[in-house]
Structures are given as C-alpha cells and as structure tokens.
C-alpha positions in Angstrom: 97.2 99.7 109.4 94.1 100.8 111.4 95.3 98.9 114.5 98.7 100.5 114.4 97.2 104.0 114.1 95.0 103.3 117.2 98.0 102.2 119.3 100.5 104.7 118.1 98.2 107.7 117.8 99.6 109.0 114.6 100.8 107.6 111.3 104.1 105.7 111.5 105.1 104.2 108.2 107.8 102.0 109.7 105.1 99.8 111.3 103.4 99.1 108.0 106.7 98.5 106.3 108.0 96.1 109.0 104.8 94.0 109.4 104.6 92.1 106.1 108.3 90.9 106.0 108.1 90.0 109.7 105.0 87.9 109.2 106.5 86.4 106.0 109.5 85.2 108.1 107.2 83.9 110.9 105.1 82.0 108.4 108.2 80.3 107.0 109.2 79.3 110.5 105.8 78.0 111.2 105.8 76.0 108.0 109.1 74.5 109.0 107.6 73.4 112.3 104.5 72.0 110.5 106.7 70.0 108.2 108.9 68.7 111.0 105.8 67.7 113.0 104.2 65.9 110.1 107.1 64.3 108.4 110.1 64.5 110.6 113.3 66.6 110.7 114.1 66.2 107.0 110.7 67.4 105.9 110.7 70.7 107.9 113.5 72.4 105.8 111.9 71.3 102.6 108.5 72.7 103.5 110.1 76.0 104.6 112.1 76.2 101.3 109.0 75.6 99.2 107.2 78.5 100.9 110.3 80.7 100.4 110.4 80.2 96.6 106.7 80.8 95.8 107.1 84.0 93.6 103.7 85.6 94.5 104.1 85.0 98.2 107.6 86.5 98.2 106.2 89.6 96.5 103.6 89.9 99.3 106.4 90.2 101.8 107.3 93.6 100.3 103.8 95.0 100.1 101.6 96.6 102.8 99.0 93.9 102.5 97.5 91.4 105.0 98.4 88.2 103.0 101.5 87.3 105.0 99.8 88.1 108.3 96.8 85.9 107.6 99.0 83.1 106.3 101.1 83.1 109.4 98.1 82.9 111.7 96.5 80.1 109.6 99.7 78.1 109.5 100.0 78.6 113.3 96.4 77.4 113.7 97.0 74.2 111.9 100.2 73.6 113.9 98.3 73.9 117.1 95.6 71.6 115.7 98.2 68.9 114.9 99.9 69.3 118.2 96.5 69.1 120.0 95.6 65.9 118.2 98.9 64.3 118.8 99.3 65.0 122.6 97.9 63.3 125.6 94.6 64.5 127.0 96.2 66.3 129.9 98.2 68.6 127.6 95.6 69.1 124.8 93.6 72.0 126.3 96.3 74.6 125.9 96.8 73.7 122.3 93.2 74.1 121.4 93.1 77.4 123.2 96.1 78.4 121.1 94.3 77.1 118.0 91.3 79.3 118.8 93.4 82.4 119.5 95.5 82.0 116.3 92.5 81.2 114.1 90.6 84.1 115.7 93.5 86.4 114.9 93.4 85.1 111.3 89.7 85.9 111.1 90.4 89.3 112.6 93.0 90.0 110.0 91.1 89.1 106.8 88.0 87.5 105.5 90.3 85.1 103.7 90.6 83.1 106.9 86.9 82.1 106.7 87.6 79.7 103.8 89.6 77.6 106.2 86.8 77.4 108.8 85.2 74.5 106.8 88.1 72.1 106.8 89.0 73.1 110.4 85.5 72.5 111.8 85.2 69.3 109.7 88.4 67.9 111.2 87.2 68.8 114.7 83.8 67.2 114.1 85.4 64.0 112.9 87.7 63.9 115.9 84.8 64.5 118.2 82.9 61.6 116.7 86.0 59.4 117.0 86.6 60.5 120.6 89.9 61.9 119.4 89.2 65.2 121.3 86.8 66.0 124.1 83.8 68.3 124.1 85.7 70.5 126.6 88.6 71.0 124.1 86.1 71.9 121.4 84.4 74.5 123.6 87.8 76.0 124.5 88.5 76.4 120.8 85.1 77.9 120.0 85.3 80.3 122.9 88.8 81.5 122.0 87.8 82.1 118.4 84.7 84.1 119.4 86.7 86.2 121.9 89.6 87.0 119.6 88.0 87.1 116.1 84.3 87.9 116.2 84.2 91.6 117.0 84.3 93.0 113.4 81.8 90.4 112.2 79.4 91.3 115.0 79.8 95.0 114.3 79.2 94.5 110.6 76.1 92.4 111.3 74.6 94.9 113.8 75.4 98.1 111.9 75.4 97.0 108.3 73.3 93.8 108.4 76.1 91.9 106.7 78.9 90.2 108.7 81.3 90.1 105.7 80.5 93.6 104.3 80.9 94.5 101.5 81.0 90.9 100.1 78.0 88.6 99.6 75.7 91.5 99.1 73.3 89.3 97.1 72.9 87.0 100.1 72.9 89.6 102.9 70.7 92.7 102.4 73.4 95.1 103.5 72.6 98.5 105.1 75.4 100.3 103.4 76.9 103.5 104.8 75.8 105.2 101.6 74.4 103.8 98.3 77.1 105.5 96.3 80.0 104.2 98.5 78.6 100.7 98.4 78.3 100.8 94.6 81.8 102.1 94.1 83.2 99.5 96.5 81.3 96.7 94.8 82.3 97.7 91.3 86.0 98.2 92.4 86.3 94.7 93.8 84.7 93.2 90.6 87.1 95.2 88.4 90.1 94.0 90.5 88.9 90.4 90.2 88.4 90.6 86.5 91.6 92.6 85.6 93.8 90.5 87.9 93.7 87.5 85.6 93.0 89.3 82.3 94.1 93.0 82.3 93.3 93.3 78.6 89.7 92.1 79.0 88.4 93.0 82.5 85.1 91.2 82.1 83.3 88.2 83.7 84.0 86.2 80.5 87.7 87.0 80.5 87.8 86.2 84.2 86.3 82.8 83.8 88.5 82.0 80.8 91.8 83.0 82.2 91.4 82.1 85.9 92.3 78.3 85.5 95.6 79.3 83.8 96.5 82.2 86.1 100.2 82.0 86.7 100.3 82.9 90.4 101.0 79.9 92.7 99.5 81.5 95.8 96.8 79.0 96.9 94.2 81.6 97.9 93.9 83.4 94.6 90.9 81.5 93.3 88.9 81.6 96.5 89.8 85.3 97.2 88.2 86.4 94.0 84.9 84.6 94.3 83.1 86.9 96.8 83.7 89.8 94.5 81.5 88.2 91.9 78.5 87.7 94.2 
C-alpha cells in the first residue's frame, strides 16, 4: 500500500482492493505459460487449473496482502529463466534482464522472495559451469536484480544494521527505531507464527507439533514462519 500512497498522494482503497485479484489472475496466466513451456500445450491448462483450486491461494486473492504479488513475480522470474536457458545465445540477454527485473520486483515486494534466491543462483551457477549461459548474461541478471530490488535492503542495512529488519535479529544486531517498537514487532510475529498453526496453544511447542500437519497447501507457509522464530 505504501507505493500506491506515494503515487496517488492520498488513500485510495480501490488500488489495494484491485491489486491482489489482479496479481492472482496474472500468476495463473504465468503458471499456464510455465506449464506450456515445460510440458507442452496440454500441460499449461492443467498447471493453471491446479493453481486456481489451491484453497489458501484463492483466499489470498481477496485479501490486501502481498502473497499474490510476490507469487506472480516469482513465477515470471522462473518463466524468464526457462526461456533464457532454452533460447539461442543471441536472444538470451533480454530474458536474463527480464529475469533480474522480475526477481528484483519480487524481492522488493516481500522478504519471502529471498527463499528462492538459493535455487535460482544454484541453477545459474550450474549453467555457468556447463557453459549453458555466459558470464555476460549472469552479470545482466545480477545488475537488474540490484537495480530493481536492493533499495529497501540497503536502507535497512545502513539505517537499522539489519537488511531484513525486523527478522533474524539474533544474527544481525539491529539498531531498532525504538526498543519498545522492536520488542512489540518481534513478539507479534512470533505470536502469529505460533497461533497460525495452533490457535488453542500459541506456543513454540504447539507450533512444532502442529506445523507438519498444517492444512494449508500454500507452499511458502513453512518457510514464511521460520524467521519469526529467530
């Protein structure tokens, strides 16, 4: 919502209401293109249908949260990656630039995107070693990610001494805006993490016991909750 307020200059609820369903639809379209690119014309509709029927992801389409937005940019990133690896050298650069822009936008949207940096960079490293991509394409990707997605992390690192503030506070000695605000934020995230999987027993023990059987099918649930525990 912050970015809309900056551009519009005042609160416009319609923007927040329209964003999540729009990104939900775009993520379905991108998943269709991913499926078609990987498995052919018959796989595309199946992939799109499977995304459409995930109950938790459908619910996100009607909430003012960033899940549908980050999912769209991540799906678009891997679509660009697949296209870049499958095309001839002369056409690859634009796909890797697109990959960097879309992944940078995902990182700009939410910390959740950082979980996908590991498989993405690992794939790129393997392809570099196999001569599947050139060093120039890798530099295009890294430069695009830096330009489009690094600003909040640099700001957090410089101002708060923690690039992913308020998470990972046990690793990064954060310079919080205020000790009381930091404590409230930290405890709030922990409570959300605990109560999400076990509302009747919002504790670390209840979290660990019930997390493996949590009924939501959204693939990021497990990894999203881990930083709140650190």
